[in-house]
């Protein structure tokens, strides 16, 4: 019975959770827009999943920022990143639920939400920071830096979320990975040989496809040339640094 211990509703704080859907159409004394409840719940669900993603990503960041990453921690990091991927699939699927709301249903309450926007999702922006996405790779909001549309408190939270990123931690780990060379094994030689063979196989497969037009053959051949050139830049420090400088490559 509820008096014997922890109660389901208390543990999940359901009373608080289920009372935080407040449609603007009802608050402003208008006839409540039926689909506004769906709109709120969809976006609140996004934010709950963003919280879980941040929880997982932060744990992975801590793993890769260790001076030494034990093998068991790599398995933990991989499992948590796979979980993030599954959550992202759910987030994408939620769009299908939102699409059950017709445009004229949305217009019933859209004007009441101005100037609020999904671009103001603080958690989503913190996630971008924690992943290590550079500012110049972000979509701009009304052609300006997105941070100016947040409160001062949220701007501070965003500013502190860039100090340790998943990208930086992963780069540090790769830089000290010990399996590059040992004994007679040379990773780069094996890697170069494997990719060279793969590209050659692709060329032979392309030439064997006689039913493809000459134009299509030429186009595919050019793409293979580009792939091969990009691959060989991994072994040419000057070419690699040039690509990094232009923003085409980060590692």
mmCIF file of C-alpha atoms in Angstrom:
data_model
loop_
_atom_site.group_PDB
_atom_site.id
_atom_site.type_symbol
_atom_site.label_atom_id
_atom_site.label_comp_id
_atom_site.label_asym_id
_atom_site.label_seq_id
_atom_site.Cartn_x
_atom_site.Cartn_y
_atom_site.Cartn_z
ATOM 1 C CA UNK A 1 0.000 0.000 0.000
ATOM 2 C CA UNK A 2 1.103 3.643 -0.438
ATOM 3 C CA UNK A 3 1.788 3.955 3.303
ATOM 4 C CA UNK A 4 4.313 1.097 3.228
ATOM 5 C CA UNK A 5 6.966 2.922 1.216
ATOM 6 C CA UNK A 6 7.711 4.889 -1.912
ATOM 7 C CA UNK A 7 4.661 5.573 -4.072
ATOM 8 C CA UNK A 8 4.800 5.536 -7.890
ATOM 9 C CA UNK A 9 3.257 8.967 -8.390
ATOM 10 C CA UNK A 10 5.452 10.551 -5.711
ATOM 11 C CA UNK A 11 8.646 9.038 -7.156
ATOM 12 C CA UNK A 12 7.883 10.398 -10.634
ATOM 13 C CA UNK A 13 6.405 13.638 -9.256
ATOM 14 C CA UNK A 14 3.456 13.098 -11.553
ATOM 15 C CA UNK A 15 1.298 15.744 -9.921
ATOM 16 C CA UNK A 16 3.889 18.361 -10.807
ATOM 17 C CA UNK A 17 4.642 16.849 -14.206
ATOM 18 C CA UNK A 18 1.022 16.578 -15.336
ATOM 19 C CA UNK A 19 0.096 20.050 -14.145
ATOM 20 C CA UNK A 20 2.718 21.926 -16.180
ATOM 21 C CA UNK A 21 0.775 21.941 -19.460
ATOM 22 C CA UNK A 22 -0.793 25.409 -19.574
ATOM 23 C CA UNK A 23 -2.173 26.295 -23.013
ATOM 24 C CA UNK A 24 -1.885 29.995 -23.792
ATOM 25 C CA UNK A 25 -5.285 29.921 -25.482
ATOM 26 C CA UNK A 26 -6.904 28.993 -22.148
ATOM 27 C CA UNK A 27 -4.753 31.350 -20.058
ATOM 28 C CA UNK A 28 -5.767 34.315 -22.207
ATOM 29 C CA UNK A 29 -9.472 33.678 -21.723
ATOM 30 C CA UNK A 30 -10.038 32.359 -25.231
ATOM 31 C CA UNK A 31 -11.676 29.115 -26.216
ATOM 32 C CA UNK A 32 -8.945 26.516 -25.553
ATOM 33 C CA UNK A 33 -7.323 25.295 -28.766
ATOM 34 C CA UNK A 34 -7.630 21.520 -28.686
ATOM 35 C CA UNK A 35 -4.270 20.794 -30.373
ATOM 36 C CA UNK A 36 -2.263 23.167 -28.195
ATOM 37 C CA UNK A 37 -2.040 20.468 -25.517
ATOM 38 C CA UNK A 38 -0.458 18.122 -28.066
ATOM 39 C CA UNK A 39 1.949 20.867 -29.115
ATOM 40 C CA UNK A 40 3.051 21.478 -25.526
ATOM 41 C CA UNK A 41 3.452 17.800 -24.638
ATOM 42 C CA UNK A 42 5.469 17.076 -27.786
ATOM 43 C CA UNK A 43 7.933 19.864 -26.985
ATOM 44 C CA UNK A 44 8.101 19.043 -23.288
ATOM 45 C CA UNK A 45 8.891 15.458 -24.284
ATOM 46 C CA UNK A 46 11.695 16.735 -26.520
ATOM 47 C CA UNK A 47 13.144 18.628 -23.578
ATOM 48 C CA UNK A 48 12.940 15.578 -21.297
ATOM 49 C CA UNK A 49 14.803 13.503 -23.875
ATOM 50 C CA UNK A 50 17.344 16.326 -24.322
ATOM 51 C CA UNK A 51 17.959 16.120 -20.573
ATOM 52 C CA UNK A 52 18.631 12.388 -20.850
ATOM 53 C CA UNK A 53 20.914 12.879 -23.875
ATOM 54 C CA UNK A 54 22.916 15.498 -21.964
ATOM 55 C CA UNK A 55 23.163 13.109 -19.035
ATOM 56 C CA UNK A 56 24.591 10.395 -21.301
ATOM 57 C CA UNK A 57 26.888 12.701 -23.282
ATOM 58 C CA UNK A 58 28.334 14.271 -20.133
ATOM 59 C CA UNK A 59 29.217 10.833 -18.771
ATOM 60 C CA UNK A 60 30.972 9.961 -22.046
ATOM 61 C CA UNK A 61 32.846 13.288 -21.944
ATOM 62 C CA UNK A 62 34.121 12.433 -18.470
ATOM 63 C CA UNK A 63 35.281 9.036 -19.726
ATOM 64 C CA UNK A 64 37.304 10.430 -22.637
ATOM 65 C CA UNK A 65 38.809 13.263 -20.599
ATOM 66 C CA UNK A 66 40.510 10.792 -18.261
ATOM 67 C CA UNK A 67 44.306 10.613 -18.500
ATOM 68 C CA UNK A 68 43.866 6.896 -19.115
ATOM 69 C CA UNK A 69 40.690 5.316 -20.501
ATOM 70 C CA UNK A 70 40.274 1.705 -19.293
ATOM 71 C CA UNK A 71 38.941 -0.800 -21.818
ATOM 72 C CA UNK A 72 35.763 -1.359 -19.778
ATOM 73 C CA UNK A 73 35.021 2.379 -19.915
ATOM 74 C CA UNK A 74 35.130 2.274 -23.713
ATOM 75 C CA UNK A 75 32.365 -0.333 -23.643
ATOM 76 C CA UNK A 76 30.359 1.898 -21.307
ATOM 77 C CA UNK A 77 30.847 4.928 -23.566
ATOM 78 C CA UNK A 78 29.790 2.963 -26.651
ATOM 79 C CA UNK A 79 26.651 1.646 -24.924
ATOM 80 C CA UNK A 80 25.639 5.129 -23.818
ATOM 81 C CA UNK A 81 26.220 6.634 -27.250
ATOM 82 C CA UNK A 82 24.100 3.871 -28.759
ATOM 83 C CA UNK A 83 21.398 4.823 -26.273
ATOM 84 C CA UNK A 84 21.640 8.433 -27.466
ATOM 85 C CA UNK A 85 21.206 7.214 -31.049
ATOM 86 C CA UNK A 86 18.034 5.334 -30.103
ATOM 87 C CA UNK A 87 16.679 8.409 -28.340
ATOM 88 C CA UNK A 88 17.363 10.470 -31.469
ATOM 89 C CA UNK A 89 15.302 7.972 -33.458
ATOM 90 C CA UNK A 90 12.414 8.535 -31.051
ATOM 91 C CA UNK A 91 12.798 12.307 -31.398
ATOM 92 C CA UNK A 92 12.586 12.002 -35.168
ATOM 93 C CA UNK A 93 9.527 9.763 -34.899
ATOM 94 C CA UNK A 94 7.753 12.362 -32.769
ATOM 95 C CA UNK A 95 7.533 14.608 -35.814
ATOM 96 C CA UNK A 96 5.033 12.117 -37.242
ATOM 97 C CA UNK A 97 2.775 12.683 -34.227
ATOM 98 C CA UNK A 98 3.072 16.450 -34.625
ATOM 99 C CA UNK A 99 2.101 16.118 -38.287
ATOM 100 C CA UNK A 100 -1.322 14.834 -37.223
ATOM 101 C CA UNK A 101 -2.043 18.469 -36.324
ATOM 102 C CA UNK A 102 -3.364 20.261 -39.390
ATOM 103 C CA UNK A 103 -2.032 23.725 -40.321
ATOM 104 C CA UNK A 104 -5.306 25.492 -39.480
ATOM 105 C CA UNK A 105 -5.293 23.785 -36.059
ATOM 106 C CA UNK A 106 -1.832 25.186 -35.376
ATOM 107 C CA UNK A 107 -2.853 28.651 -36.522
ATOM 108 C CA UNK A 108 -5.536 28.683 -33.824
ATOM 109 C CA UNK A 109 -2.858 29.399 -31.224
ATOM 110 C CA UNK A 110 0.401 30.145 -33.085
ATOM 111 C CA UNK A 111 0.082 33.921 -32.795
ATOM 112 C CA UNK A 112 -0.217 33.571 -29.019
ATOM 113 C CA UNK A 113 3.280 32.055 -28.833
ATOM 114 C CA UNK A 114 5.180 34.902 -30.524
ATOM 115 C CA UNK A 115 8.136 35.486 -30.078
ATOM 116 C CA UNK A 116 8.856 32.067 -28.510
ATOM 117 C CA UNK A 117 10.756 29.658 -30.780
ATOM 118 C CA UNK A 118 12.344 26.231 -30.675
ATOM 119 C CA UNK A 119 15.632 28.011 -31.384
ATOM 120 C CA UNK A 120 15.448 29.082 -27.722
ATOM 121 C CA UNK A 121 15.848 25.531 -26.447
ATOM 122 C CA UNK A 122 18.713 25.992 -23.985
ATOM 123 C CA UNK A 123 19.287 22.266 -23.611
ATOM 124 C CA UNK A 124 19.609 21.761 -27.364
ATOM 125 C CA UNK A 125 22.189 24.567 -27.548
ATOM 126 C CA UNK A 126 24.098 23.153 -24.566
ATOM 127 C CA UNK A 127 24.093 19.788 -26.352
ATOM 128 C CA UNK A 128 25.645 21.400 -29.437
ATOM 129 C CA UNK A 129 28.315 22.918 -27.184
ATOM 130 C CA UNK A 130 29.006 19.665 -25.348
ATOM 131 C CA UNK A 131 29.408 17.807 -28.636
ATOM 132 C CA UNK A 132 31.982 20.413 -29.688
ATOM 133 C CA UNK A 133 30.204 21.896 -32.716
ATOM 134 C CA UNK A 134 32.022 25.144 -33.682
ATOM 135 C CA UNK A 135 29.965 28.375 -33.683
ATOM 136 C CA UNK A 136 30.504 28.893 -37.424
ATOM 137 C CA UNK A 137 28.885 25.503 -38.121
ATOM 138 C CA UNK A 138 25.619 26.510 -36.431
ATOM 139 C CA UNK A 139 22.442 27.666 -38.099
ATOM 140 C CA UNK A 140 21.889 31.334 -37.370
ATOM 141 C CA UNK A 141 18.596 32.582 -35.967
ATOM 142 C CA UNK A 142 17.365 35.585 -37.958
ATOM 143 C CA UNK A 143 20.935 35.940 -39.319
ATOM 144 C CA UNK A 144 22.410 36.618 -35.859
ATOM 145 C CA UNK A 145 24.102 34.650 -33.090
ATOM 146 C CA UNK A 146 21.472 32.595 -31.311
ATOM 147 C CA UNK A 147 22.722 33.512 -27.808
ATOM 148 C CA UNK A 148 21.220 37.016 -27.945
ATOM 149 C CA UNK A 149 17.723 35.478 -27.831
ATOM 150 C CA UNK A 150 18.303 33.877 -24.422
ATOM 151 C CA UNK A 151 17.949 35.320 -20.942
ATOM 152 C CA UNK A 152 21.108 36.422 -19.139
ATOM 153 C CA UNK A 153 20.915 33.363 -16.879
ATOM 154 C CA UNK A 154 20.695 31.031 -19.857
ATOM 155 C CA UNK A 155 23.528 32.819 -21.628
ATOM 156 C CA UNK A 156 25.760 32.085 -18.623
ATOM 157 C CA UNK A 157 24.755 28.407 -18.741
ATOM 158 C CA UNK A 158 25.611 28.292 -22.445
ATOM 159 C CA UNK A 159 28.968 29.982 -21.871
ATOM 160 C CA UNK A 160 30.034 27.394 -19.286
ATOM 161 C CA UNK A 161 29.028 24.426 -21.476
ATOM 162 C CA UNK A 162 31.948 24.780 -23.910
ATOM 163 C CA UNK A 163 34.868 24.048 -21.563
ATOM 164 C CA UNK A 164 34.951 20.248 -21.997
ATOM 165 C CA UNK A 165 33.521 18.734 -25.142
ATOM 166 C CA UNK A 166 33.065 15.259 -26.539
ATOM 167 C CA UNK A 167 35.061 16.189 -29.635
ATOM 168 C CA UNK A 168 38.056 17.390 -27.588
ATOM 169 C CA UNK A 169 37.964 14.337 -25.341
ATOM 170 C CA UNK A 170 37.782 11.975 -28.296
ATOM 171 C CA UNK A 171 40.646 13.779 -30.015
ATOM 172 C CA UNK A 172 42.825 13.510 -26.900
ATOM 173 C CA UNK A 173 42.062 9.800 -26.661
ATOM 174 C CA UNK A 174 42.894 9.169 -30.327
ATOM 175 C CA UNK A 175 46.166 11.092 -30.033
ATOM 176 C CA UNK A 176 47.434 8.731 -27.355
ATOM 177 C CA UNK A 177 45.915 5.500 -28.685
ATOM 178 C CA UNK A 178 48.735 2.931 -28.531
ATOM 179 C CA UNK A 179 47.738 0.572 -31.344
ATOM 180 C CA UNK A 180 49.188 2.640 -34.221
ATOM 181 C CA UNK A 181 52.461 0.680 -34.280
ATOM 182 C CA UNK A 182 53.669 -2.346 -32.391
ATOM 183 C CA UNK A 183 55.936 -5.161 -33.497
ATOM 184 C CA UNK A 184 55.577 -5.714 -37.214
ATOM 185 C CA UNK A 185 52.102 -4.181 -37.252
ATOM 186 C CA UNK A 186 51.650 -0.677 -38.681
ATOM 187 C CA UNK A 187 48.080 0.568 -38.579
ATOM 188 C CA UNK A 188 48.566 3.254 -41.218
ATOM 189 C CA UNK A 189 50.096 0.812 -43.706
ATOM 190 C CA UNK A 190 47.224 -1.630 -43.184
ATOM 191 C CA UNK A 191 44.654 1.166 -43.405
ATOM 192 C CA UNK A 192 46.132 2.623 -46.592
ATOM 193 C CA UNK A 193 46.268 -0.817 -48.208
ATOM 194 C CA UNK A 194 42.661 -1.635 -47.240
ATOM 195 C CA UNK A 195 41.234 1.644 -48.546
ATOM 196 C CA UNK A 196 43.318 1.515 -51.746
ATOM 197 C CA UNK A 197 42.000 -1.983 -52.423
ATOM 198 C CA UNK A 198 38.442 -0.833 -51.694
ATOM 199 C CA UNK A 199 38.668 2.074 -54.157
ATOM 200 C CA UNK A 200 40.202 -0.186 -56.802
ATOM 201 C CA UNK A 201 37.369 -2.697 -56.309
ATOM 202 C CA UNK A 202 34.856 0.140 -56.736
ATOM 203 C CA UNK A 203 36.530 1.201 -59.994
ATOM 204 C CA UNK A 204 36.466 -2.343 -61.371
ATOM 205 C CA UNK A 205 32.840 -2.734 -60.327
ATOM 206 C CA UNK A 206 31.952 0.548 -62.032
ATOM 207 C CA UNK A 207 33.653 -0.448 -65.291
ATOM 208 C CA UNK A 208 31.836 -3.781 -65.266
ATOM 209 C CA UNK A 209 28.425 -2.061 -65.208
ATOM 210 C CA UNK A 210 27.993 -1.762 -68.990
ATOM 211 C CA UNK A 211 24.332 -0.784 -68.702
ATOM 212 C CA UNK A 212 25.247 2.556 -67.084
ATOM 213 C CA UNK A 213 25.448 5.494 -69.481
ATOM 214 C CA UNK A 214 28.818 7.056 -70.319
ATOM 215 C CA UNK A 215 27.748 10.228 -68.532
ATOM 216 C CA UNK A 216 26.899 8.339 -65.335
ATOM 217 C CA UNK A 217 30.156 6.370 -65.581
ATOM 218 C CA UNK A 218 32.142 9.594 -65.843
ATOM 219 C CA UNK A 219 30.321 11.159 -62.909
ATOM 220 C CA UNK A 220 30.887 8.122 -60.670
ATOM 221 C CA UNK A 221 34.523 7.965 -61.742
ATOM 222 C CA UNK A 222 35.025 11.613 -60.766
ATOM 223 C CA UNK A 223 33.497 10.914 -57.357
ATOM 224 C CA UNK A 224 35.936 8.051 -56.858
ATOM 225 C CA UNK A 225 38.804 10.378 -57.831
ATOM 226 C CA UNK A 226 37.638 12.875 -55.194
ATOM 227 C CA UNK A 227 37.355 10.139 -52.578
ATOM 228 C CA UNK A 228 40.850 8.887 -53.386
ATOM 229 C CA UNK A 229 42.318 12.404 -53.247
ATOM 230 C CA UNK A 230 40.654 13.068 -49.899
ATOM 231 C CA UNK A 231 41.912 9.763 -48.533
ATOM 232 C CA UNK A 232 45.500 10.376 -49.628
ATOM 233 C CA UNK A 233 45.451 13.760 -47.862
ATOM 234 C CA UNK A 234 45.485 11.787 -44.590
ATOM 235 C CA UNK A 235 49.098 10.878 -45.393
ATOM 236 C CA UNK A 236 50.081 14.344 -46.606
ATOM 237 C CA UNK A 237 50.456 16.691 -43.629
ATOM 238 C CA UNK A 238 50.442 19.836 -45.755
ATOM 239 C CA UNK A 239 47.244 18.803 -47.590
ATOM 240 C CA UNK A 240 45.624 17.694 -44.318
ATOM 241 C CA UNK A 241 46.469 20.979 -42.557
ATOM 242 C CA UNK A 242 45.044 22.905 -45.510
ATOM 243 C CA UNK A 243 41.729 21.023 -45.211
ATOM 244 C CA UNK A 244 41.661 21.673 -41.454
ATOM 245 C CA UNK A 245 42.338 25.367 -42.053
ATOM 246 C CA UNK A 246 39.444 25.570 -44.519
ATOM 247 C CA UNK A 247 37.093 23.818 -42.078
ATOM 248 C CA UNK A 248 36.615 20.714 -44.240
ATOM 249 C CA UNK A 249 38.283 18.517 -41.631
ATOM 250 C CA UNK A 250 38.616 18.894 -37.872
ATOM 251 C CA UNK A 251 40.893 16.074 -36.713
#
